[in-house]
PDB file of C-alpha atoms in Angstrom:
ATOM      1  CA  UNK A 294     -11.807  -2.261  14.419  1.00 50.00           C
ATOM      2  CA  UNK A 295     -10.058  -2.725  17.698  1.00 53.00           C
ATOM      3  CA  UNK A 296      -6.648  -4.210  17.144  1.00 59.00           C
ATOM      4  CA  UNK A 297      -4.262  -5.372  14.449  1.00 68.00           C
ATOM      5  CA  UNK A 298      -5.776  -6.015  11.044  1.00 76.00           C
ATOM      6  CA  UNK A 299      -3.189  -8.462   9.672  1.00 66.00           C
ATOM      7  CA  UNK A 300      -5.089 -11.575  10.699  1.00 69.00           C
ATOM      8  CA  UNK A 301      -8.581 -10.156  10.372  1.00 71.00           C
ATOM      9  CA  UNK A 302     -10.772 -12.726   8.569  1.00 72.00           C
ATOM     10  CA  UNK A 303     -12.173 -11.666   5.200  1.00 73.00           C
ATOM     11  CA  UNK A 304     -13.459 -13.577   2.157  1.00 81.00           C
ATOM     12  CA  UNK A 305     -12.199 -16.923   3.465  1.00 81.00           C
ATOM     13  CA  UNK A 306      -8.701 -15.638   4.183  1.00 85.00           C
ATOM     14  CA  UNK A 307      -7.045 -12.829   6.136  1.00 87.00           C
ATOM     15  CA  UNK A 308      -6.422  -9.190   5.274  1.00 86.00           C
ATOM     16  CA  UNK A 309      -2.676  -9.823   5.032  1.00 88.00           C
ATOM     17  CA  UNK A 310      -2.956 -12.932   2.878  1.00 89.00           C
ATOM     18  CA  UNK A 311      -5.376 -11.245   0.478  1.00 93.00           C
ATOM     19  CA  UNK A 312      -2.951  -8.313   0.077  1.00 92.00           C
ATOM     20  CA  UNK A 313      -0.020 -10.681  -0.446  1.00 91.00           C
ATOM     21  CA  UNK A 314      -1.998 -12.649  -3.041  1.00 93.00           C
ATOM     22  CA  UNK A 315      -2.980  -9.524  -5.006  1.00 96.00           C
ATOM     23  CA  UNK A 316       0.587  -8.226  -4.975  1.00 95.00           C
ATOM     24  CA  UNK A 317       2.135 -11.567  -5.940  1.00 94.00           C
ATOM     25  CA  UNK A 318      -0.343 -12.404  -8.706  1.00 96.00           C
ATOM     26  CA  UNK A 319      -0.112  -8.810  -9.946  1.00 98.00           C
ATOM     27  CA  UNK A 320       3.646  -9.120 -10.431  1.00 97.00           C
ATOM     28  CA  UNK A 321       5.349  -7.721  -7.331  1.00 95.00           C
ATOM     29  CA  UNK A 322       8.686  -9.471  -6.909  1.00 91.00           C
ATOM     30  CA  UNK A 323       9.094  -8.945  -3.170  1.00 90.00           C
ATOM     31  CA  UNK A 324       6.506  -8.476  -0.451  1.00 90.00           C
ATOM     32  CA  UNK A 325       7.283  -6.683   2.799  1.00 89.00           C
ATOM     33  CA  UNK A 326       4.978  -6.616   5.772  1.00 87.00           C
ATOM     34  CA  UNK A 327       5.734  -3.973   8.389  1.00 88.00           C
ATOM     35  CA  UNK A 328       4.287  -4.954  11.750  1.00 84.00           C
ATOM     36  CA  UNK A 329       4.180  -3.646  15.312  1.00 82.00           C
ATOM     37  CA  UNK A 330       6.539  -5.118  17.922  1.00 85.00           C
ATOM     38  CA  UNK A 331       5.498  -8.588  19.031  1.00 81.00           C
ATOM     39  CA  UNK A 332       3.303  -9.247  16.007  1.00 80.00           C
ATOM     40  CA  UNK A 333       3.843 -12.125  13.625  1.00 73.00           C
ATOM     41  CA  UNK A 334       3.225 -12.233   9.891  1.00 72.00           C
ATOM     42  CA  UNK A 335       3.889 -14.844   7.256  1.00 74.00           C
ATOM     43  CA  UNK A 336       4.601 -14.267   3.630  1.00 72.00           C
ATOM     44  CA  UNK A 337       7.425 -12.147   2.370  1.00 75.00           C
ATOM     45  CA  UNK A 338       9.922 -10.152   4.369  1.00 84.00           C
ATOM     46  CA  UNK A 339       8.638  -9.165   7.800  1.00 83.00           C
ATOM     47  CA  UNK A 340       9.945  -5.893   9.237  1.00 87.00           C
ATOM     48  CA  UNK A 341       9.124  -4.435  12.645  1.00 88.00           C
ATOM     49  CA  UNK A 342       8.120  -0.837  13.229  1.00 88.00           C
ATOM     50  CA  UNK A 343       9.465  -0.112  16.733  1.00 91.00           C
ATOM     51  CA  UNK A 344       7.184   2.924  17.144  1.00 89.00           C
ATOM     52  CA  UNK A 345       3.897   2.529  15.236  1.00 86.00           C
ATOM     53  CA  UNK A 346       2.439   5.411  17.267  1.00 86.00           C
ATOM     54  CA  UNK A 347       4.228   7.689  14.744  1.00 85.00           C
ATOM     55  CA  UNK A 348       1.560   6.724  12.219  1.00 84.00           C
ATOM     56  CA  UNK A 349       1.384   4.847   8.958  1.00 87.00           C
ATOM     57  CA  UNK A 350       4.133   6.917   7.333  1.00 90.00           C
ATOM     58  CA  UNK A 351       6.633   5.450   9.809  1.00 90.00           C
ATOM     59  CA  UNK A 352       5.715   1.928   8.663  1.00 90.00           C
ATOM     60  CA  UNK A 353       5.930   2.950   5.006  1.00 91.00           C
ATOM     61  CA  UNK A 354       9.371   4.444   5.576  1.00 92.00           C
ATOM     62  CA  UNK A 355      10.618   1.224   7.190  1.00 92.00           C
ATOM     63  CA  UNK A 356       9.576  -0.678   4.075  1.00 92.00           C
ATOM     64  CA  UNK A 357      11.337   1.735   1.696  1.00 92.00           C
ATOM     65  CA  UNK A 358      14.876   2.752   1.066  1.00 69.00           C
ATOM     66  CA  UNK A 359      16.996  -0.202   0.037  1.00 79.00           C
ATOM     67  CA  UNK A 360      17.767   0.945  -3.488  1.00 80.00           C
ATOM     68  CA  UNK A 361      15.047  -0.916  -5.387  1.00 89.00           C
ATOM     69  CA  UNK A 362      13.835   0.572  -8.666  1.00 92.00           C
ATOM     70  CA  UNK A 363      10.248   0.923  -7.486  1.00 96.00           C
ATOM     71  CA  UNK A 364       7.846   0.225  -4.638  1.00 96.00           C
ATOM     72  CA  UNK A 365       4.142  -0.383  -4.176  1.00 97.00           C
ATOM     73  CA  UNK A 366       2.446   0.739  -0.977  1.00 95.00           C
ATOM     74  CA  UNK A 367      -0.665  -1.233  -0.061  1.00 94.00           C
ATOM     75  CA  UNK A 368      -2.090  -0.800   3.440  1.00 92.00           C
ATOM     76  CA  UNK A 369      -3.248  -4.090   4.938  1.00 90.00           C
ATOM     77  CA  UNK A 370      -6.725  -2.633   5.497  1.00 91.00           C
ATOM     78  CA  UNK A 371      -7.213  -2.609   1.697  1.00 94.00           C
ATOM     79  CA  UNK A 372      -7.609  -6.353   1.093  1.00 95.00           C
ATOM     80  CA  UNK A 373     -10.025  -6.007  -1.839  1.00 96.00           C
ATOM     81  CA  UNK A 374      -7.502  -4.569  -4.330  1.00 98.00           C
ATOM     82  CA  UNK A 375      -7.351  -6.759  -7.425  1.00 98.00           C
ATOM     83  CA  UNK A 376      -4.198  -8.251  -8.881  1.00 98.00           C
ATOM     84  CA  UNK A 377      -5.115  -6.543 -12.179  1.00 98.00           C
ATOM     85  CA  UNK A 378      -4.875  -3.152 -10.463  1.00 98.00           C
ATOM     86  CA  UNK A 379      -1.482  -4.107  -9.037  1.00 98.00           C
ATOM     87  CA  UNK A 380      -0.307  -5.141 -12.516  1.00 98.00           C
ATOM     88  CA  UNK A 381      -1.492  -1.856 -14.035  1.00 98.00           C
ATOM     89  CA  UNK A 382       0.351   0.208 -11.398  1.00 98.00           C
ATOM     90  CA  UNK A 383       3.510  -1.824 -11.994  1.00 98.00           C
ATOM     91  CA  UNK A 384       3.162  -1.234 -15.735  1.00 98.00           C
ATOM     92  CA  UNK A 385       2.909   2.520 -15.105  1.00 98.00           C
ATOM     93  CA  UNK A 386       6.158   2.400 -13.123  1.00 98.00           C
ATOM     94  CA  UNK A 387       7.859   0.321 -15.813  1.00 97.00           C
ATOM     95  CA  UNK A 388       6.771   2.944 -18.311  1.00 97.00           C
ATOM     96  CA  UNK A 389       8.842   5.534 -16.468  1.00 97.00           C
ATOM     97  CA  UNK A 390       6.322   7.235 -14.188  1.00 97.00           C
ATOM     98  CA  UNK A 391       7.739   8.398 -10.864  1.00 97.00           C
ATOM     99  CA  UNK A 392       4.410   8.249  -9.025  1.00 97.00           C
ATOM    100  CA  UNK A 393       1.442   6.088 -10.041  1.00 98.00           C
ATOM    101  CA  UNK A 394      -2.028   5.986  -8.531  1.00 98.00           C
ATOM    102  CA  UNK A 395      -4.981   3.831  -9.571  1.00 98.00           C
ATOM    103  CA  UNK A 396      -8.215   5.739 -10.126  1.00 98.00           C
ATOM    104  CA  UNK A 397     -11.711   4.280 -10.005  1.00 98.00           C
ATOM    105  CA  UNK A 398     -14.634   6.489 -11.012  1.00 98.00           C
ATOM    106  CA  UNK A 399     -12.561   9.634 -10.459  1.00 97.00           C
ATOM    107  CA  UNK A 400     -11.277   8.679  -6.999  1.00 97.00           C
ATOM    108  CA  UNK A 401      -7.692   7.767  -6.127  1.00 97.00           C
ATOM    109  CA  UNK A 402      -7.073   4.365  -4.611  1.00 97.00           C
ATOM    110  CA  UNK A 403      -4.384   1.825  -3.693  1.00 97.00           C
ATOM    111  CA  UNK A 404      -1.722   0.641  -4.191  1.00 98.00           C
ATOM    112  CA  UNK A 405       0.416   3.715  -4.698  1.00 97.00           C
ATOM    113  CA  UNK A 406       3.414   3.158  -6.975  1.00 97.00           C
ATOM    114  CA  UNK A 407       6.666   4.955  -6.195  1.00 97.00           C
ATOM    115  CA  UNK A 408       9.868   5.129  -8.210  1.00 96.00           C
ATOM    116  CA  UNK A 409      13.122   5.044  -6.263  1.00 95.00           C
ATOM    117  CA  UNK A 410      13.243   8.849  -6.592  1.00 94.00           C
ATOM    118  CA  UNK A 411       9.782   9.185  -5.009  1.00 95.00           C
ATOM    119  CA  UNK A 412      10.704   6.633  -2.344  1.00 94.00           C
ATOM    120  CA  UNK A 413      13.629   8.870  -1.361  1.00 93.00           C
ATOM    121  CA  UNK A 414      11.230  11.812  -1.089  1.00 93.00           C
ATOM    122  CA  UNK A 415       8.845   9.679   1.004  1.00 93.00           C
ATOM    123  CA  UNK A 416      11.703   8.900   3.391  1.00 91.00           C
ATOM    124  CA  UNK A 417      12.059  12.636   4.010  1.00 91.00           C
ATOM    125  CA  UNK A 418       8.405  13.158   5.008  1.00 89.00           C
ATOM    126  CA  UNK A 419       7.758  14.050   8.635  1.00 85.00           C
ATOM    127  CA  UNK A 420       4.360  14.057  10.342  1.00 80.00           C
ATOM    128  CA  UNK A 421       2.505  13.832   7.018  1.00 85.00           C
ATOM    129  CA  UNK A 422       1.376  10.921   4.893  1.00 86.00           C
ATOM    130  CA  UNK A 423       2.028   9.893   1.327  1.00 89.00           C
ATOM    131  CA  UNK A 424      -0.800  12.169   0.194  1.00 90.00           C
ATOM    132  CA  UNK A 425       1.773  14.951   0.555  1.00 90.00           C
ATOM    133  CA  UNK A 426       3.628  13.481  -2.430  1.00 91.00           C
ATOM    134  CA  UNK A 427       0.403  13.479  -4.437  1.00 91.00           C
ATOM    135  CA  UNK A 428      -0.056  17.172  -3.634  1.00 92.00           C
ATOM    136  CA  UNK A 429       3.527  18.101  -4.507  1.00 92.00           C
ATOM    137  CA  UNK A 430       4.208  15.944  -7.576  1.00 95.00           C
ATOM    138  CA  UNK A 431       2.296  14.889 -10.653  1.00 94.00           C
ATOM    139  CA  UNK A 432       1.139  11.301 -10.418  1.00 96.00           C
ATOM    140  CA  UNK A 433       0.260   9.154 -13.384  1.00 98.00           C
ATOM    141  CA  UNK A 434      -3.407   8.263 -12.892  1.00 98.00           C
ATOM    142  CA  UNK A 435      -4.234   4.738 -14.053  1.00 98.00           C
ATOM    143  CA  UNK A 436      -7.941   4.197 -14.704  1.00 98.00           C
ATOM    144  CA  UNK A 437      -8.933   0.816 -13.264  1.00 98.00           C
ATOM    145  CA  UNK A 438     -12.136  -1.184 -13.121  1.00 98.00           C
ATOM    146  CA  UNK A 439     -11.654  -2.072  -9.470  1.00 98.00           C
ATOM    147  CA  UNK A 440     -13.852  -0.620  -6.715  1.00 97.00           C
ATOM    148  CA  UNK A 441     -11.674  -2.606  -4.291  1.00 96.00           C
ATOM    149  CA  UNK A 442      -8.832  -0.129  -4.786  1.00 97.00           C
ATOM    150  CA  UNK A 443     -10.928   2.446  -2.901  1.00 96.00           C
ATOM    151  CA  UNK A 444     -12.127   0.240  -0.061  1.00 93.00           C
ATOM    152  CA  UNK A 445     -10.354   0.333   3.247  1.00 89.00           C
ATOM    153  CA  UNK A 446     -11.658  -1.155   6.451  1.00 85.00           C
ATOM    154  CA  UNK A 447     -11.186   1.217   9.345  1.00 71.00           C
ATOM    155  CA  UNK A 448     -14.162   0.137  11.455  1.00 61.00           C
ATOM    156  CA  UNK A 449     -16.660  -2.700  11.672  1.00 58.00           C
ATOM    157  CA  UNK A 450     -19.235  -0.510   9.936  1.00 58.00           C
ATOM    158  CA  UNK A 451     -17.033  -0.614   6.805  1.00 57.00           C
ATOM    159  CA  UNK A 452     -18.128  -4.224   6.343  1.00 56.00           C
TER     160      UNK A 452
END
């Protein structure tokens, strides 16, 4: 899409604000936005990834690891996720699952829920994404009625 997606306009708002709204309404108690150097973001705790060229996993790792009980990972290019989906993933984590993934019509979506144990494992990943955790560990699939959990916007044609 040619550039940062945080402020990309969508449905009368921005990608970042739509993600923040879904997370907040869905029950997340703290929002963290990990941004590239020199970028600004409002809403929640803003952390800077000094080397985003390492890929999305480097941003995820910056947002993890402070001893919280659980984490949700929602890429900013997934602004159509519903707050109901967020709430269902949180409920799965509260129920004791270590790894939770929403599923719509048989396909895995976002946000990914991680217990503190899984967050520690995610911090150890090198040169691979969070899908590696889904290959190595059993995730609790949560059936959702939310096609937005599958939609990510990687190019203009995705609109």
